[in-house]
Structure formats: C-alpha cells, structure tokens
C-alpha cells in the first residue's frame, strides 16, 4: 500500500489545505492527515478541536484518515508506515522553508520522500493565519474554509 502523510497545524483547516489533501488522495492508496501539536505556534484551536474539524472536512474522502501527532515528523511517518510526505506550496517563501525541512527530514530518515503539490492560483494567498485574522475582526471567511470551520471560528470569536 502506498501511504502518504500530509502534515500541518491546520489552525484551522482551509479550502487550500483540503485541495492539497484531495489531490494527494488521488495519487496514493491512503493519505494520513497528520495534525501537529505545534504548541510553539500557540494555536487558536486545541489539538483535539483541530483534529475533529479536519475529520469532519475530509470525511467524504474514503482513503483519507486523520491522526494527531506530537513528535518529529519522520518518526511519525515511520510509525504510520508512510512512504512520502506531501506538502503544499503557495509561493517562493513556502518553497524556501519547505525545502529546508525536506532536506533535514532526508538527513534524519532518507526512506521518507518529500513531495510538493503546487497550490492552484485561487488558494495561493490563503493561509490559516489570514483566516484567523479576518475571523477575529468579524469578517466573512466562508469563501476560505468549509462550513463547519466557519461555524467553529464564529464560536471562538463570539
């Protein structure tokens, strides 16, 4: 079985994330969406909340499952028996960061391949931090996130 991880903080999951996950699911037998603890980022949503939201969003995708993790990505990939890590790229700044991470992960465990999927133009500007900021100011976020995420954001900032 060809299995890939799509890791992220997903605080919250956006339509751009879902696009990458959906496209990865077309390439692999199974995709594990790896929701990172990322305590250093001080997420708005708890790990349990983020994991639950991602599960709701990917529920229609039969070969996708969601797992939280709080260890090194290569260790988690090994535990999940994943052959690849799939990362989405929006802009050159993403590439610089992700290229460094891929090289580091290769040094830690060369058996896990990193693959990049380019974001389509309609999501190249989209990030979780932008969505959080718009939501915190009472702005509309429905065009950027699935309905369950919009509802959760409204509740957080009510």
CSV table of C-alpha atoms in Angstrom, one decimal:
chain,number,residue,atom,x,y,z
A,1,UNK,CA,0.0,0.0,0.0
A,2,UNK,CA,1.3,3.4,-0.9
A,3,UNK,CA,0.7,5.7,2.0
A,4,UNK,CA,1.5,9.4,2.4
A,5,UNK,CA,1.3,12.0,5.2
A,6,UNK,CA,0.0,15.5,4.7
A,7,UNK,CA,1.2,17.2,7.9
A,8,UNK,CA,0.2,20.6,9.2
A,9,UNK,CA,-1.1,22.5,12.2
A,10,UNK,CA,-4.4,23.1,10.5
A,11,UNK,CA,-5.4,26.1,12.7
A,12,UNK,CA,-7.9,26.0,11.1
A,13,UNK,CA,-8.0,23.8,8.0
A,14,UNK,CA,-8.7,25.9,4.9
A,15,UNK,CA,-10.0,25.2,1.4
A,16,UNK,CA,-6.4,25.3,0.3
A,17,UNK,CA,-5.4,22.5,2.7
A,18,UNK,CA,-8.4,20.5,1.5
A,19,UNK,CA,-7.3,20.9,-2.1
A,20,UNK,CA,-3.9,19.5,-1.4
A,21,UNK,CA,-5.3,16.6,0.7
A,22,UNK,CA,-7.8,15.8,-2.1
A,23,UNK,CA,-5.2,15.8,-4.8
A,24,UNK,CA,-2.8,13.7,-2.6
A,25,UNK,CA,-5.7,11.2,-2.1
A,26,UNK,CA,-5.8,10.7,-5.9
A,27,UNK,CA,-2.1,9.8,-6.0
A,28,UNK,CA,-1.9,7.4,-3.0
A,29,UNK,CA,-3.8,4.4,-1.7
A,30,UNK,CA,-4.1,6.1,1.7
A,31,UNK,CA,-3.4,9.6,3.0
A,32,UNK,CA,-2.9,10.3,6.6
A,33,UNK,CA,-3.6,13.9,7.5
A,34,UNK,CA,-1.1,14.4,10.4
A,35,UNK,CA,-2.3,17.2,12.7
A,36,UNK,CA,0.7,18.6,14.6
A,37,UNK,CA,0.5,19.7,18.2
A,38,UNK,CA,2.5,22.8,17.3
A,39,UNK,CA,2.4,24.2,20.9
A,40,UNK,CA,5.0,26.8,19.9
A,41,UNK,CA,2.6,28.4,17.5
A,42,UNK,CA,0.0,28.9,20.2
A,43,UNK,CA,-2.9,27.6,18.1
A,44,UNK,CA,-6.4,29.1,18.4
A,45,UNK,CA,-7.9,25.6,18.4
A,46,UNK,CA,-6.8,22.8,20.7
A,47,UNK,CA,-5.2,19.7,19.1
A,48,UNK,CA,-8.5,17.8,19.8
A,49,UNK,CA,-10.6,20.6,18.2
A,50,UNK,CA,-8.3,20.8,15.1
A,51,UNK,CA,-8.3,17.0,14.7
A,52,UNK,CA,-12.1,16.9,14.9
A,53,UNK,CA,-12.5,19.7,12.4
A,54,UNK,CA,-10.1,18.0,9.9
A,55,UNK,CA,-12.0,14.7,10.4
A,56,UNK,CA,-15.3,16.5,9.5
A,57,UNK,CA,-13.8,18.1,6.5
A,58,UNK,CA,-12.2,15.0,5.0
A,59,UNK,CA,-15.0,12.6,5.9
A,60,UNK,CA,-16.2,12.3,2.2
A,61,UNK,CA,-12.7,11.1,1.1
A,62,UNK,CA,-12.7,7.3,1.7
A,63,UNK,CA,-8.9,6.8,1.6
A,64,UNK,CA,-8.1,9.7,4.0
A,65,UNK,CA,-7.7,9.4,7.7
A,66,UNK,CA,-6.7,11.9,10.4
A,67,UNK,CA,-4.2,11.4,13.2
A,68,UNK,CA,-2.8,13.9,15.7
A,69,UNK,CA,0.9,13.8,16.5
A,70,UNK,CA,3.4,15.4,18.8
A,71,UNK,CA,6.8,14.0,17.7
A,72,UNK,CA,9.2,14.5,14.9
A,73,UNK,CA,7.6,14.2,11.5
A,74,UNK,CA,10.0,11.5,10.3
A,75,UNK,CA,9.3,9.4,13.4
A,76,UNK,CA,5.5,9.8,12.9
A,77,UNK,CA,5.9,8.9,9.2
A,78,UNK,CA,7.8,5.7,10.2
A,79,UNK,CA,5.1,4.9,12.7
A,80,UNK,CA,2.4,5.3,10.1
A,81,UNK,CA,4.5,3.3,7.5
A,82,UNK,CA,4.3,6.3,5.1
A,83,UNK,CA,6.5,6.4,2.1
A,84,UNK,CA,6.0,10.1,1.4
A,85,UNK,CA,5.3,13.4,3.0
A,86,UNK,CA,3.1,15.7,0.8
A,87,UNK,CA,3.5,19.4,1.3
A,88,UNK,CA,1.6,22.2,-0.4
A,89,UNK,CA,3.4,25.2,-1.9
A,90,UNK,CA,1.9,28.6,-2.4
A,91,UNK,CA,4.8,30.9,-3.0
A,92,UNK,CA,8.6,31.1,-3.1
A,93,UNK,CA,8.7,31.7,0.7
A,94,UNK,CA,6.9,28.4,1.2
A,95,UNK,CA,9.4,26.7,-1.0
A,96,UNK,CA,12.4,28.1,0.9
A,97,UNK,CA,11.1,26.9,4.2
A,98,UNK,CA,9.8,23.5,2.9
A,99,UNK,CA,13.0,22.8,1.0
A,100,UNK,CA,15.0,23.2,4.2
A,101,UNK,CA,12.5,21.0,6.1
A,102,UNK,CA,12.7,18.3,3.4
A,103,UNK,CA,16.5,18.3,3.4
A,104,UNK,CA,16.5,18.0,7.2
A,105,UNK,CA,13.9,15.2,7.1
A,106,UNK,CA,16.0,13.4,4.5
A,107,UNK,CA,19.0,13.6,6.8
A,108,UNK,CA,17.0,12.2,9.7
A,109,UNK,CA,15.4,9.4,7.6
A,110,UNK,CA,16.2,9.1,3.9
A,111,UNK,CA,13.5,6.5,3.4
A,112,UNK,CA,10.6,9.0,3.5
A,113,UNK,CA,10.3,11.0,0.3
A,114,UNK,CA,9.0,14.6,0.4
A,115,UNK,CA,6.8,15.6,-2.5
A,116,UNK,CA,5.4,19.1,-3.2
A,117,UNK,CA,2.0,19.9,-4.7
A,118,UNK,CA,1.6,23.4,-6.1
A,119,UNK,CA,-1.4,25.3,-4.8
A,120,UNK,CA,-3.8,26.5,-7.6
A,121,UNK,CA,-4.0,30.3,-8.1
A,122,UNK,CA,-7.2,30.6,-6.2
A,123,UNK,CA,-5.5,29.5,-3.0
A,124,UNK,CA,-2.0,30.9,-3.3
A,125,UNK,CA,-2.8,33.8,-1.0
A,126,UNK,CA,-4.7,31.7,1.6
A,127,UNK,CA,-3.3,30.8,5.0
A,128,UNK,CA,-4.7,29.8,8.3
A,129,UNK,CA,-3.3,32.9,9.9
A,130,UNK,CA,-5.1,35.2,7.4
A,131,UNK,CA,-8.3,33.3,8.0
A,132,UNK,CA,-7.9,33.7,11.8
A,133,UNK,CA,-7.3,37.4,11.5
A,134,UNK,CA,-10.3,38.0,9.2
A,135,UNK,CA,-12.5,36.0,11.6
A,136,UNK,CA,-11.2,37.8,14.7
A,137,UNK,CA,-12.2,41.1,13.1
A,138,UNK,CA,-15.7,39.8,12.3
A,139,UNK,CA,-15.1,39.5,8.6
A,140,UNK,CA,-16.6,36.8,6.3
A,141,UNK,CA,-14.5,33.6,6.0
A,142,UNK,CA,-17.0,31.3,4.3
A,143,UNK,CA,-15.2,31.5,1.0
A,144,UNK,CA,-11.9,30.4,2.5
A,145,UNK,CA,-13.0,27.5,4.8
A,146,UNK,CA,-15.5,24.7,4.9
A,147,UNK,CA,-18.8,25.4,6.6
A,148,UNK,CA,-18.0,23.5,9.8
A,149,UNK,CA,-14.8,25.6,10.2
A,150,UNK,CA,-16.6,28.8,9.6
A,151,UNK,CA,-19.0,27.9,12.4
A,152,UNK,CA,-16.2,27.0,14.8
A,153,UNK,CA,-14.4,30.3,14.0
A,154,UNK,CA,-17.6,32.2,14.7
A,155,UNK,CA,-18.0,30.4,18.0
A,156,UNK,CA,-14.4,31.1,19.0
A,157,UNK,CA,-14.7,34.8,18.3
A,158,UNK,CA,-18.3,35.3,19.6
